[in-house]
PDB file of C-alpha atoms and ligand atoms in Angstrom:
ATOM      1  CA  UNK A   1      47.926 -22.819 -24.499  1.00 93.00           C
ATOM      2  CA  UNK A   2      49.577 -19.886 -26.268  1.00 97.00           C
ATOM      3  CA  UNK A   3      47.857 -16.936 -25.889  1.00 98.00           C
ATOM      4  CA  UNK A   4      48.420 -13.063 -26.876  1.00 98.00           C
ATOM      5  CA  UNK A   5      46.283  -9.852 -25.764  1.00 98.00           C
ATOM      6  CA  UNK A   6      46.834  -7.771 -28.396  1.00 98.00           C
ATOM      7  CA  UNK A   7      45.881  -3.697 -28.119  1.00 98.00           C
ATOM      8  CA  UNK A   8      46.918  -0.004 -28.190  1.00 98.00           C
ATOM      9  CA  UNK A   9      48.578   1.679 -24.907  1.00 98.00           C
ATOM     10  CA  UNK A  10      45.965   1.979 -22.225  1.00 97.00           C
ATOM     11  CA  UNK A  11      43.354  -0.955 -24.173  1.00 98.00           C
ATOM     12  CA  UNK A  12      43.034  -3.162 -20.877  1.00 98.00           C
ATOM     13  CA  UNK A  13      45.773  -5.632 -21.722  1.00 98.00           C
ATOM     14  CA  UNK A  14      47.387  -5.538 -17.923  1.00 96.00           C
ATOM     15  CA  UNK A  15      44.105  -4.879 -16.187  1.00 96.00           C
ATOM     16  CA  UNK A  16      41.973  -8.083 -18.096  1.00 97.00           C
ATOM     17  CA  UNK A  17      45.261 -10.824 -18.059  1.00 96.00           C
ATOM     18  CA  UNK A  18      45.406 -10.231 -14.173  1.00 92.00           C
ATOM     19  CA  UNK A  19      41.824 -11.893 -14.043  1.00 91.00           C
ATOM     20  CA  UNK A  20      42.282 -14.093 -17.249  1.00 94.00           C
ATOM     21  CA  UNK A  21      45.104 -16.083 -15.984  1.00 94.00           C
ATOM     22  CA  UNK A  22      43.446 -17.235 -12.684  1.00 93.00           C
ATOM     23  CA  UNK A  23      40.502 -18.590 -14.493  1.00 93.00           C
ATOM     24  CA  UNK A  24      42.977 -20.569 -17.099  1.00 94.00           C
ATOM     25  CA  UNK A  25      45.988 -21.289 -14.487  1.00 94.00           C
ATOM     26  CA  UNK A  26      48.120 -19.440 -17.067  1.00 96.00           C
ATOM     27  CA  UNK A  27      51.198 -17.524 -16.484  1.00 97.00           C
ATOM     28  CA  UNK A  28      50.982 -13.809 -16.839  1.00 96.00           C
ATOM     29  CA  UNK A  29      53.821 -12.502 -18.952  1.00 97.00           C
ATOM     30  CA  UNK A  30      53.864  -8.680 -20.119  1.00 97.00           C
ATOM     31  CA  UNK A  31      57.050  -7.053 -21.097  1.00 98.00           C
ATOM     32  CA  UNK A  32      56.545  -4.170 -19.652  1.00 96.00           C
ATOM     33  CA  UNK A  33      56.133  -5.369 -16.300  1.00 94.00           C
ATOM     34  CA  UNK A  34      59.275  -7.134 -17.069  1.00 96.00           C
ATOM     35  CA  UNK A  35      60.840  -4.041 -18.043  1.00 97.00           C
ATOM     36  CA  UNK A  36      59.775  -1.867 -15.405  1.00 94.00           C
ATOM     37  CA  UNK A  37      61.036  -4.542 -12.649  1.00 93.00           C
ATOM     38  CA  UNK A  38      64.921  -4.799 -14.404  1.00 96.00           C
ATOM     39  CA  UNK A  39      64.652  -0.416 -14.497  1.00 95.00           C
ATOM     40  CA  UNK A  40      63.597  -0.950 -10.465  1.00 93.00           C
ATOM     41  CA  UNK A  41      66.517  -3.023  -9.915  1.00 96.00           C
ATOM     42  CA  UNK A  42      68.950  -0.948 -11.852  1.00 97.00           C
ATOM     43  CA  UNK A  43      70.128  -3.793 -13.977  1.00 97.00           C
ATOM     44  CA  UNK A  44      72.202  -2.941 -16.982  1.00 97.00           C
ATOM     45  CA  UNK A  45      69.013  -4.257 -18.964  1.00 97.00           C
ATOM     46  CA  UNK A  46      67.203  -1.856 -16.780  1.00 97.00           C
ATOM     47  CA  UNK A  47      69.197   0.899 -17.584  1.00 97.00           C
ATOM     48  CA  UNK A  48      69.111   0.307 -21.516  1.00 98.00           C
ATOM     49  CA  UNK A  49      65.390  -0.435 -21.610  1.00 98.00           C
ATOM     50  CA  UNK A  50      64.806   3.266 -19.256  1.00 97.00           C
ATOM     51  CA  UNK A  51      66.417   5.105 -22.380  1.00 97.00           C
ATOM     52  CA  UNK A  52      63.586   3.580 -24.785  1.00 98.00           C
ATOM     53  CA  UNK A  53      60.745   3.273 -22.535  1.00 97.00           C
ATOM     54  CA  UNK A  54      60.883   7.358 -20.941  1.00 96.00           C
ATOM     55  CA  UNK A  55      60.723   8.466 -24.608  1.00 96.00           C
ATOM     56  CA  UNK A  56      57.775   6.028 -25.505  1.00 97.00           C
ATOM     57  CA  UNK A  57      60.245   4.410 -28.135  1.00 98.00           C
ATOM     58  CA  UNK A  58      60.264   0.318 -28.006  1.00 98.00           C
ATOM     59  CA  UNK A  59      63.487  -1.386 -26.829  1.00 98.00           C
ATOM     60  CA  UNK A  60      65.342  -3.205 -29.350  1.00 98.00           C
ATOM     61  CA  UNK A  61      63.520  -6.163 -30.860  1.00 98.00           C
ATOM     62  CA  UNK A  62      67.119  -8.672 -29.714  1.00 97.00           C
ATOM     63  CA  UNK A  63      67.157  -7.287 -26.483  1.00 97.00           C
ATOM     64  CA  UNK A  64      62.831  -7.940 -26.044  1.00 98.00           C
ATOM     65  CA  UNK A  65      63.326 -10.913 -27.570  1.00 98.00           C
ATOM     66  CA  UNK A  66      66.014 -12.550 -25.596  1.00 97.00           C
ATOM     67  CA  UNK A  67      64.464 -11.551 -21.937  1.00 97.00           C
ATOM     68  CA  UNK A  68      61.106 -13.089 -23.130  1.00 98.00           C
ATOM     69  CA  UNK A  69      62.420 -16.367 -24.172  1.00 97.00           C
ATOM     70  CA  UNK A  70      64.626 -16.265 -21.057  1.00 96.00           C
ATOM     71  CA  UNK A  71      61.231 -15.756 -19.223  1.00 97.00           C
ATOM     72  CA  UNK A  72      58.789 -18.394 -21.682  1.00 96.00           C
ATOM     73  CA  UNK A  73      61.434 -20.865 -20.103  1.00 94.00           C
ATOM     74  CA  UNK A  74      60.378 -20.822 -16.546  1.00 96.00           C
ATOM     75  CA  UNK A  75      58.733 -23.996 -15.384  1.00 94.00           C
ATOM     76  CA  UNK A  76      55.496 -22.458 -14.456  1.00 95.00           C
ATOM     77  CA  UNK A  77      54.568 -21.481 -18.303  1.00 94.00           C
ATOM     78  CA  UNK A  78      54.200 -25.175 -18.304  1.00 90.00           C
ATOM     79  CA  UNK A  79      50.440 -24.741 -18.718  1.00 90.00           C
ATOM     80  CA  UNK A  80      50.314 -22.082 -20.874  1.00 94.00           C
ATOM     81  CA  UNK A  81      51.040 -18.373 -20.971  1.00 97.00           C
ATOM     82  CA  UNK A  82      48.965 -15.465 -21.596  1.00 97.00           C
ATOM     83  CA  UNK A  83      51.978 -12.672 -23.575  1.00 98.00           C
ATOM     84  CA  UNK A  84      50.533  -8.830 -22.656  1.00 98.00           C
ATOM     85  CA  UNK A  85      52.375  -6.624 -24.806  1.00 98.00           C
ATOM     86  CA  UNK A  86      54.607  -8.950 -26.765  1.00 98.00           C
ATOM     87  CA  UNK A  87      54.864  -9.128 -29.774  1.00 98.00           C
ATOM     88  CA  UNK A  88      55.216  -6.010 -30.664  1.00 98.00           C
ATOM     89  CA  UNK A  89      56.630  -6.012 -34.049  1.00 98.00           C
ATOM     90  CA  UNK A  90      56.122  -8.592 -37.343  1.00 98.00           C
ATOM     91  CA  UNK A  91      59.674  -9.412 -36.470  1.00 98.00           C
ATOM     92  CA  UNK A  92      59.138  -9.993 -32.543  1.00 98.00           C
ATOM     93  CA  UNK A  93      55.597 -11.761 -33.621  1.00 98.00           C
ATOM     94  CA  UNK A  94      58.249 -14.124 -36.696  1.00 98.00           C
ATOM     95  CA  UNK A  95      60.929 -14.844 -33.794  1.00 98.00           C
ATOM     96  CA  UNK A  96      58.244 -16.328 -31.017  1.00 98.00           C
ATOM     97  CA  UNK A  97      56.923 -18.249 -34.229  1.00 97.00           C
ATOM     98  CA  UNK A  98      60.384 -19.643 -34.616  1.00 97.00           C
ATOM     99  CA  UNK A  99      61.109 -20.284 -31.153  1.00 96.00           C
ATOM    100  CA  UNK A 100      57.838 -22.499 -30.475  1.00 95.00           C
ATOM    101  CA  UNK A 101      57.902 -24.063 -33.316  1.00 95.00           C
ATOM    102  CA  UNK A 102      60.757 -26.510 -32.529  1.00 95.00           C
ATOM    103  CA  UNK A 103      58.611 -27.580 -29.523  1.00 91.00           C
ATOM    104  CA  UNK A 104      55.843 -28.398 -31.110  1.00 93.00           C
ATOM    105  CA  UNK A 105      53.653 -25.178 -30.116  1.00 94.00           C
ATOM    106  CA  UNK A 106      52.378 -22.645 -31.693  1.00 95.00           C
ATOM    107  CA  UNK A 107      50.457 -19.380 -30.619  1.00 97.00           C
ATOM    108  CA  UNK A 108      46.578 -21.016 -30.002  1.00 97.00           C
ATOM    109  CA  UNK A 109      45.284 -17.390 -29.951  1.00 97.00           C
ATOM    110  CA  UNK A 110      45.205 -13.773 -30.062  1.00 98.00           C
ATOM    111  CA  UNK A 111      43.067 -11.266 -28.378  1.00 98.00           C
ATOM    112  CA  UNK A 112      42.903  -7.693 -30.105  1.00 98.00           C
ATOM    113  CA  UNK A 113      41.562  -5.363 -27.214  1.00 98.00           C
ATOM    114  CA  UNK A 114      40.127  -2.829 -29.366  1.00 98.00           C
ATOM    115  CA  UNK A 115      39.498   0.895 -27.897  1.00 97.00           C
ATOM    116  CA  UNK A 116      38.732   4.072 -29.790  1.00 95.00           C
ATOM    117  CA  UNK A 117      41.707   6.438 -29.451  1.00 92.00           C
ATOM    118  CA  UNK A 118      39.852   9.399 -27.643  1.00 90.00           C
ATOM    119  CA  UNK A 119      39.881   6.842 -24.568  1.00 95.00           C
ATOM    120  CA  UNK A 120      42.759   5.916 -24.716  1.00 96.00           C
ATOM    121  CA  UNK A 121      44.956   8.788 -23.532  1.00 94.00           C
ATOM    122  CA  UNK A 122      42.392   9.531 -20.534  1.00 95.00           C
ATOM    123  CA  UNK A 123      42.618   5.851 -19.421  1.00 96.00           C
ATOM    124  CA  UNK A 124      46.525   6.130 -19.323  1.00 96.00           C
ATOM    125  CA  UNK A 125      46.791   9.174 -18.040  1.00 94.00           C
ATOM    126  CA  UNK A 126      44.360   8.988 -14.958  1.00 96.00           C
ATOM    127  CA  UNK A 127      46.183   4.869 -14.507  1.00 97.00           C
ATOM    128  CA  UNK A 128      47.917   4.287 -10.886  1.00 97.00           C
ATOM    129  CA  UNK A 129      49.945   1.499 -10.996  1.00 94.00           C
ATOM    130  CA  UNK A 130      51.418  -0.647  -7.486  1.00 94.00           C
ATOM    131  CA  UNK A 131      55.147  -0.296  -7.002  1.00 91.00           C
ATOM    132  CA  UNK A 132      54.741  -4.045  -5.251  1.00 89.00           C
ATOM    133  CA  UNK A 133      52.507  -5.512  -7.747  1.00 89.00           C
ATOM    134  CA  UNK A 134      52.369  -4.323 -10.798  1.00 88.00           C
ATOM    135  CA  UNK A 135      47.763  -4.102 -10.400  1.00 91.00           C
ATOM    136  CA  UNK A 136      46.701  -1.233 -12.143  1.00 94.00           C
ATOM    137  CA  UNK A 137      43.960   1.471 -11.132  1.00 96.00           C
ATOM    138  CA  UNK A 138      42.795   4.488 -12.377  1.00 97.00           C
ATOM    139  CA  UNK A 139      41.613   7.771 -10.724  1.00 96.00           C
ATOM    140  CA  UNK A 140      38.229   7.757 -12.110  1.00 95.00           C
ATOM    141  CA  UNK A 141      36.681   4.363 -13.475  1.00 94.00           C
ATOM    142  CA  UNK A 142      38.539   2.018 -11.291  1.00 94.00           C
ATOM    143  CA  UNK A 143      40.076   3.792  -7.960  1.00 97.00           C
ATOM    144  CA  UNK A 144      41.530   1.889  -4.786  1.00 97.00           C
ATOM    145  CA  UNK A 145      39.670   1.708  -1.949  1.00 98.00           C
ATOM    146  CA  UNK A 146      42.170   3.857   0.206  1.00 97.00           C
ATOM    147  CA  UNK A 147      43.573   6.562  -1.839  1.00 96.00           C
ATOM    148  CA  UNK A 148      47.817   5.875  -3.398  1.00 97.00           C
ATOM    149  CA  UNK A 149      47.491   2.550  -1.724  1.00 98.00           C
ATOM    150  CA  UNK A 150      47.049  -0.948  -3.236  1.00 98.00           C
ATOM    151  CA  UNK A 151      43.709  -3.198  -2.756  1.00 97.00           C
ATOM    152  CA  UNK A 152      45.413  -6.478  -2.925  1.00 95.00           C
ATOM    153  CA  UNK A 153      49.064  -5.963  -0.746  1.00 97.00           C
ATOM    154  CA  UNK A 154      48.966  -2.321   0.740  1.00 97.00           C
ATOM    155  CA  UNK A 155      51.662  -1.406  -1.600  1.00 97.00           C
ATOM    156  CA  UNK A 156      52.410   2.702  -2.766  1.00 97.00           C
ATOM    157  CA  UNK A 157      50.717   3.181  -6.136  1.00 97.00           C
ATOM    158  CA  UNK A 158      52.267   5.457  -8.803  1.00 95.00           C
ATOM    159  CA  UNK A 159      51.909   6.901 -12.209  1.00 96.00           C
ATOM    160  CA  UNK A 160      54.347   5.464 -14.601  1.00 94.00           C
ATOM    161  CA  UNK A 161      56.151   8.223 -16.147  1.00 93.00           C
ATOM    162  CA  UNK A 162      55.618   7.366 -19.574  1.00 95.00           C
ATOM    163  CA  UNK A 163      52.172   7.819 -18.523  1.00 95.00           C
ATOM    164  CA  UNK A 164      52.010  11.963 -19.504  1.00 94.00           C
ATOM    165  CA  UNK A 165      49.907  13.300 -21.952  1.00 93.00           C
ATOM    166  CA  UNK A 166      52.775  13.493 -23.852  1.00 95.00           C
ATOM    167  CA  UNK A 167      54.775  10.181 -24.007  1.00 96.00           C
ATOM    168  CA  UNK A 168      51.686   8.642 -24.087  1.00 95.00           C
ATOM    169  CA  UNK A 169      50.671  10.338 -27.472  1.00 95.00           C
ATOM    170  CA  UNK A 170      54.212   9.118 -28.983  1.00 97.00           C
ATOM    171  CA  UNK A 171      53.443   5.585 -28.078  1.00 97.00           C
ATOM    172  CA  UNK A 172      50.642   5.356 -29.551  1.00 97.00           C
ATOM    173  CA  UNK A 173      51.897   6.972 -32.655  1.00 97.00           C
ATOM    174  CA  UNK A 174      54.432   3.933 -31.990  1.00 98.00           C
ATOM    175  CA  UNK A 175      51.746   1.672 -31.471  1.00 98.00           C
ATOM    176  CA  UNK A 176      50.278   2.458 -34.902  1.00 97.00           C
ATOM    177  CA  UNK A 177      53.467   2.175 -36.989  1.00 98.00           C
ATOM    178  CA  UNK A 178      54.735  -0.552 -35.514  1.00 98.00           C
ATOM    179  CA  UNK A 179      52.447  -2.926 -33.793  1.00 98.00           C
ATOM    180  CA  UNK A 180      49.077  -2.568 -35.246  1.00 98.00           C
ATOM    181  CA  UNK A 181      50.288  -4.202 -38.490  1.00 98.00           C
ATOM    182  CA  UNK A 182      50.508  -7.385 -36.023  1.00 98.00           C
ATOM    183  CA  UNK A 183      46.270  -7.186 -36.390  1.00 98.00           C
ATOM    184  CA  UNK A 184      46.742  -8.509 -40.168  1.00 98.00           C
ATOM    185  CA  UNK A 185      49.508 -10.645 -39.599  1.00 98.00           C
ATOM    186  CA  UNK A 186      48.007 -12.856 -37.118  1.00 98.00           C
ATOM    187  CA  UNK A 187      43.984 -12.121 -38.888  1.00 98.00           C
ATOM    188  CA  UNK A 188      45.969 -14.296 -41.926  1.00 98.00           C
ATOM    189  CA  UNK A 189      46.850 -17.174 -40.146  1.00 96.00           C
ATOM    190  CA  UNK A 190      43.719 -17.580 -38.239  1.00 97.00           C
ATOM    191  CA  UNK A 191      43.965 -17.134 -35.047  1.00 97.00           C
ATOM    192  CA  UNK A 192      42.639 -13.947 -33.803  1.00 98.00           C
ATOM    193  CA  UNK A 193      39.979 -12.853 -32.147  1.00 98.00           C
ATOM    194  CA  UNK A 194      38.698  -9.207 -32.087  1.00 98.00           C
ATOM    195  CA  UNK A 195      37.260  -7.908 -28.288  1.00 98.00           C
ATOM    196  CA  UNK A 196      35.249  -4.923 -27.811  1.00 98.00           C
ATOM    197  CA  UNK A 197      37.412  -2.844 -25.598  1.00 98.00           C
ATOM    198  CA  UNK A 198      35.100   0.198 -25.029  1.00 97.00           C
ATOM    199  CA  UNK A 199      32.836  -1.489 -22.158  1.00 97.00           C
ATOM    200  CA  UNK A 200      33.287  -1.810 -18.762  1.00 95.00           C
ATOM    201  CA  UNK A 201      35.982  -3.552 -17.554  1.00 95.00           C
ATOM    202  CA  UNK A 202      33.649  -6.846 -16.351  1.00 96.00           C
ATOM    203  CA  UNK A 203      32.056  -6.586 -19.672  1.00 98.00           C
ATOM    204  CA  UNK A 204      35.569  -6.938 -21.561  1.00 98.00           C
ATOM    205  CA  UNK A 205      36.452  -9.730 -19.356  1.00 98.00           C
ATOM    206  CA  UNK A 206      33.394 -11.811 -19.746  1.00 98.00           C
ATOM    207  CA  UNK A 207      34.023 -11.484 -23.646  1.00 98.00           C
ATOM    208  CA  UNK A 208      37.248 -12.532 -23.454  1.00 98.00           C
ATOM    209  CA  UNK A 209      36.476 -15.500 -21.107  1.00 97.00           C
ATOM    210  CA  UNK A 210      34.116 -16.799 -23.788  1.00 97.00           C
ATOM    211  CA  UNK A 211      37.088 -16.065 -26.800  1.00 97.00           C
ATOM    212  CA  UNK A 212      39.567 -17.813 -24.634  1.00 96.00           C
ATOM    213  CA  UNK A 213      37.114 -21.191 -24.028  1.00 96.00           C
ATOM    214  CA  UNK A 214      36.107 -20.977 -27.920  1.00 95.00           C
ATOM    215  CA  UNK A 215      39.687 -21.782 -28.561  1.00 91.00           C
ATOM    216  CA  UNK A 216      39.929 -25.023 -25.939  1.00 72.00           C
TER     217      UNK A 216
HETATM  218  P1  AP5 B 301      53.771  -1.762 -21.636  1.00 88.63           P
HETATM  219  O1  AP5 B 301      53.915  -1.795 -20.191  1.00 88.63           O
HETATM  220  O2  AP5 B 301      53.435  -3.000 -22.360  1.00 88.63           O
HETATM  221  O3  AP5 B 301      52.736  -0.630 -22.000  1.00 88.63           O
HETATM  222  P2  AP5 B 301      51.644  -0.519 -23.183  1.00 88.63           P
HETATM  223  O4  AP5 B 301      51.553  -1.556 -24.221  1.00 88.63           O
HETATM  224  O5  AP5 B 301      51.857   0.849 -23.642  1.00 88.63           O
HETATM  225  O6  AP5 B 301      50.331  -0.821 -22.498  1.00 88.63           O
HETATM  226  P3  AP5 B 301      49.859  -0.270 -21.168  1.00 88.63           P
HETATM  227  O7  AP5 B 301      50.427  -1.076 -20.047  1.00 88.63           O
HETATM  228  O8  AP5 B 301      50.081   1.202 -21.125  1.00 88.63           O
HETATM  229  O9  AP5 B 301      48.281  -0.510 -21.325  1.00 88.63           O
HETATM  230  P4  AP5 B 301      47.394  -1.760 -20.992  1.00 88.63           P
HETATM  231  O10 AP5 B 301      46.764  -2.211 -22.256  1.00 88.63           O
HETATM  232  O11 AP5 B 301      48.105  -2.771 -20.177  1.00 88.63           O
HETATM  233  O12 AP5 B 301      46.270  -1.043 -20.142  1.00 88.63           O
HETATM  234  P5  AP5 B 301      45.887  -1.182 -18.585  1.00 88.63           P
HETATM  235  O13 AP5 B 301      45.213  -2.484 -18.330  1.00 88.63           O
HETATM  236  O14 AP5 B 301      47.018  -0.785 -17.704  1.00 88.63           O
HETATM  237  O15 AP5 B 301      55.112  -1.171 -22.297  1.00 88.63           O
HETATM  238  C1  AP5 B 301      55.767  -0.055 -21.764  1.00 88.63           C
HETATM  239  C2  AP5 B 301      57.053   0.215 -22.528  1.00 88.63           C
HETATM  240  O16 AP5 B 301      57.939  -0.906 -22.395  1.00 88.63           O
HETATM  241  C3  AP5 B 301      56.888   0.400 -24.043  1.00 88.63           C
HETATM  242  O17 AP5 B 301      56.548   1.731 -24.376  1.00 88.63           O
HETATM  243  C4  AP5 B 301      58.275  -0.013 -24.544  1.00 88.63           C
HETATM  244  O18 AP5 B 301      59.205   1.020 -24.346  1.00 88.63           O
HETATM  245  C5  AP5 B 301      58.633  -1.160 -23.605  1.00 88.63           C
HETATM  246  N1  AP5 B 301      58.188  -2.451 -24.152  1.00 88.63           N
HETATM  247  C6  AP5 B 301      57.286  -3.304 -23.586  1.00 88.63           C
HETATM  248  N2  AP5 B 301      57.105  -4.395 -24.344  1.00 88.63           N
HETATM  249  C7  AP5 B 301      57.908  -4.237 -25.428  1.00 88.63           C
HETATM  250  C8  AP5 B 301      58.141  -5.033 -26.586  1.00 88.63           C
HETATM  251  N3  AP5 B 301      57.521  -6.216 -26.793  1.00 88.63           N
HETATM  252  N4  AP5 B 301      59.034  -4.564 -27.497  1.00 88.63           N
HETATM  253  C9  AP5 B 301      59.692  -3.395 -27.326  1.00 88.63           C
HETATM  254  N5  AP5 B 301      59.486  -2.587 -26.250  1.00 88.63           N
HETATM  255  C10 AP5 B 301      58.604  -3.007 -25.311  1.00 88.63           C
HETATM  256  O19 AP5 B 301      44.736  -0.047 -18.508  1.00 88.63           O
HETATM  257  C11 AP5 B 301      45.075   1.331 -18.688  1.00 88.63           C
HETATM  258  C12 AP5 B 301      44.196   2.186 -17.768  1.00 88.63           C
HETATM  259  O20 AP5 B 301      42.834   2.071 -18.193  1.00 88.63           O
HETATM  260  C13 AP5 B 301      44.197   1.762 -16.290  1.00 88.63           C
HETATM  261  O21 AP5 B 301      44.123   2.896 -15.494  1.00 88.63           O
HETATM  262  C14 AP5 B 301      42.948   0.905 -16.146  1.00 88.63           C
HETATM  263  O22 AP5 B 301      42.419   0.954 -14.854  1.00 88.63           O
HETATM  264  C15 AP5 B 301      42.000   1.563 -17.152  1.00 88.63           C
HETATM  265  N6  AP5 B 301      41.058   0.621 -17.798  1.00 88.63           N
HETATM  266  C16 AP5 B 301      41.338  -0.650 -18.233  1.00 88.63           C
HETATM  267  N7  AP5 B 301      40.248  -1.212 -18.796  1.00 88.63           N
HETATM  268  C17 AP5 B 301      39.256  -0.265 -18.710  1.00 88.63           C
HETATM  269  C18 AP5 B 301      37.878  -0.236 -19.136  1.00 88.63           C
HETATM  270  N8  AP5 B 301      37.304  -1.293 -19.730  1.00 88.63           N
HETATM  271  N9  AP5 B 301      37.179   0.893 -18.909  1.00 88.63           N
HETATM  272  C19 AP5 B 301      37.754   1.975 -18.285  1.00 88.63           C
HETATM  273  N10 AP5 B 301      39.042   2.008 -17.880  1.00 88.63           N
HETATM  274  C20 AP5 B 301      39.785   0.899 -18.083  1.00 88.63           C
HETATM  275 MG1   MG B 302      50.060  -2.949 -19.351  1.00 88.63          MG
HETATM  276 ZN1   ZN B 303      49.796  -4.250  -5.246  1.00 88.63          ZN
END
């Protein structure tokens, strides 16, 4: 099973695949987190993707493109994979098309998260994310048990620092331009699904439990 959680900056995608994935044994690929763990390391993909990501710019569509099929060819997508903030452009969205297709698969599904922009920039700029991990928190509707320290592993939680009022307003200008238009394109062929982000985050989860089993 192909699967895609679709949204704006801040909709849930992170917080609702972390759950999603146990329940369908799927692998949990997001971008960013893939991103944010080459910029940790201080890769040279790290170091190109930094320039892009502190200015709330996306990184080049070849350079996204080639770490996620590097990644979609890891044995343990072999059940299925759940993509969190990929694709993010008609052309990403046309080359994952044209990667799968050869293999006989195809994208089964796609998930728009949808959240009315007024909460979006106070959910990403009250977020704490876990240096270890990757979980994500925020200060006010879903806080850690101890404060700055993870739930599951103990590990130091931080705000990413495209997470300021600021950046975050230029990615979702971003978001709108570029990766919004992905709501038609995958609306045409079928396969998506919308979810009403602006509930509680059990509430979005159940809904998108029941999406995900409507599709098999
Ligand atoms: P990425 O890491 O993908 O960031 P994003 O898409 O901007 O999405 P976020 O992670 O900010 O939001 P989310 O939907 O995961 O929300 P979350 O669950 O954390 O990308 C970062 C950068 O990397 C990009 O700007 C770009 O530079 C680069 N990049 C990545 N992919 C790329 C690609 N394909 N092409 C090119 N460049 C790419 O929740 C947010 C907050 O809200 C949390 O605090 C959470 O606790 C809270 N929350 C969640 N759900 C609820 C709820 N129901 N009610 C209340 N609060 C909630
Ligand atoms: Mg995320
Ligand atoms: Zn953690």
């Amino acid at each position: 099973m192909y699967l895609i959680l679709l949204g704006a900056p801040g909709a849930g995608k992170g917080t609702q695949a972390a759950t999603l994935v146990k329940e369908f044994g799927l692998a949990h690929i997001s971008t960013g987190d893939l991103f944010r763990e080459n910029v940790a390391k201080g890769t040279e993909l790290g170091l190109l993707a930094k320039q892009y990501m502190d200015r709330g710019a996306l990184v080049p569509d070849d350079v996204t493109v080639r770490m996620l099929l590097e990644r979609l060819a890891r044995p343990d997508t072999a059940k299925g994979v759940m993509l969190d903030g990929f694709p993010r452009t008609i052309d990403q969205a046309e080359a994952l098309a044209k990667a799968l297709q050869p293999q006989g698969k195809k994208i089964d599904g796609v998930m728009y998260i949808k959240v009315p922009n007024e909460a979006l920039i106070t959910r990403l700029s009250g977020r704490l994310t876990c240096r270890t991990c990757g979980m994500v928190y925020h200060v006010k509707f879903s806080p850690p048990k101890v404060s700055g320290v993870c739930d599951k592993d103990g590990g130091e939680l931080f705000t990413r620092p495209d997470d300021t009022v600021e950046t975050a307003k230029k990615r979702l200008d971003v978001y709108f331009a570029q990766t919004s238009p992905l709501i038609e394109y995958y609306t045409t062929r079928g396969v998506l699904t919308e979810i009403n982000g602006d509930q509680d985050v059990d509430a979005v989860g159940a809904e998108l439990v029941k999406a995900v089993e409507a599709i098999g």
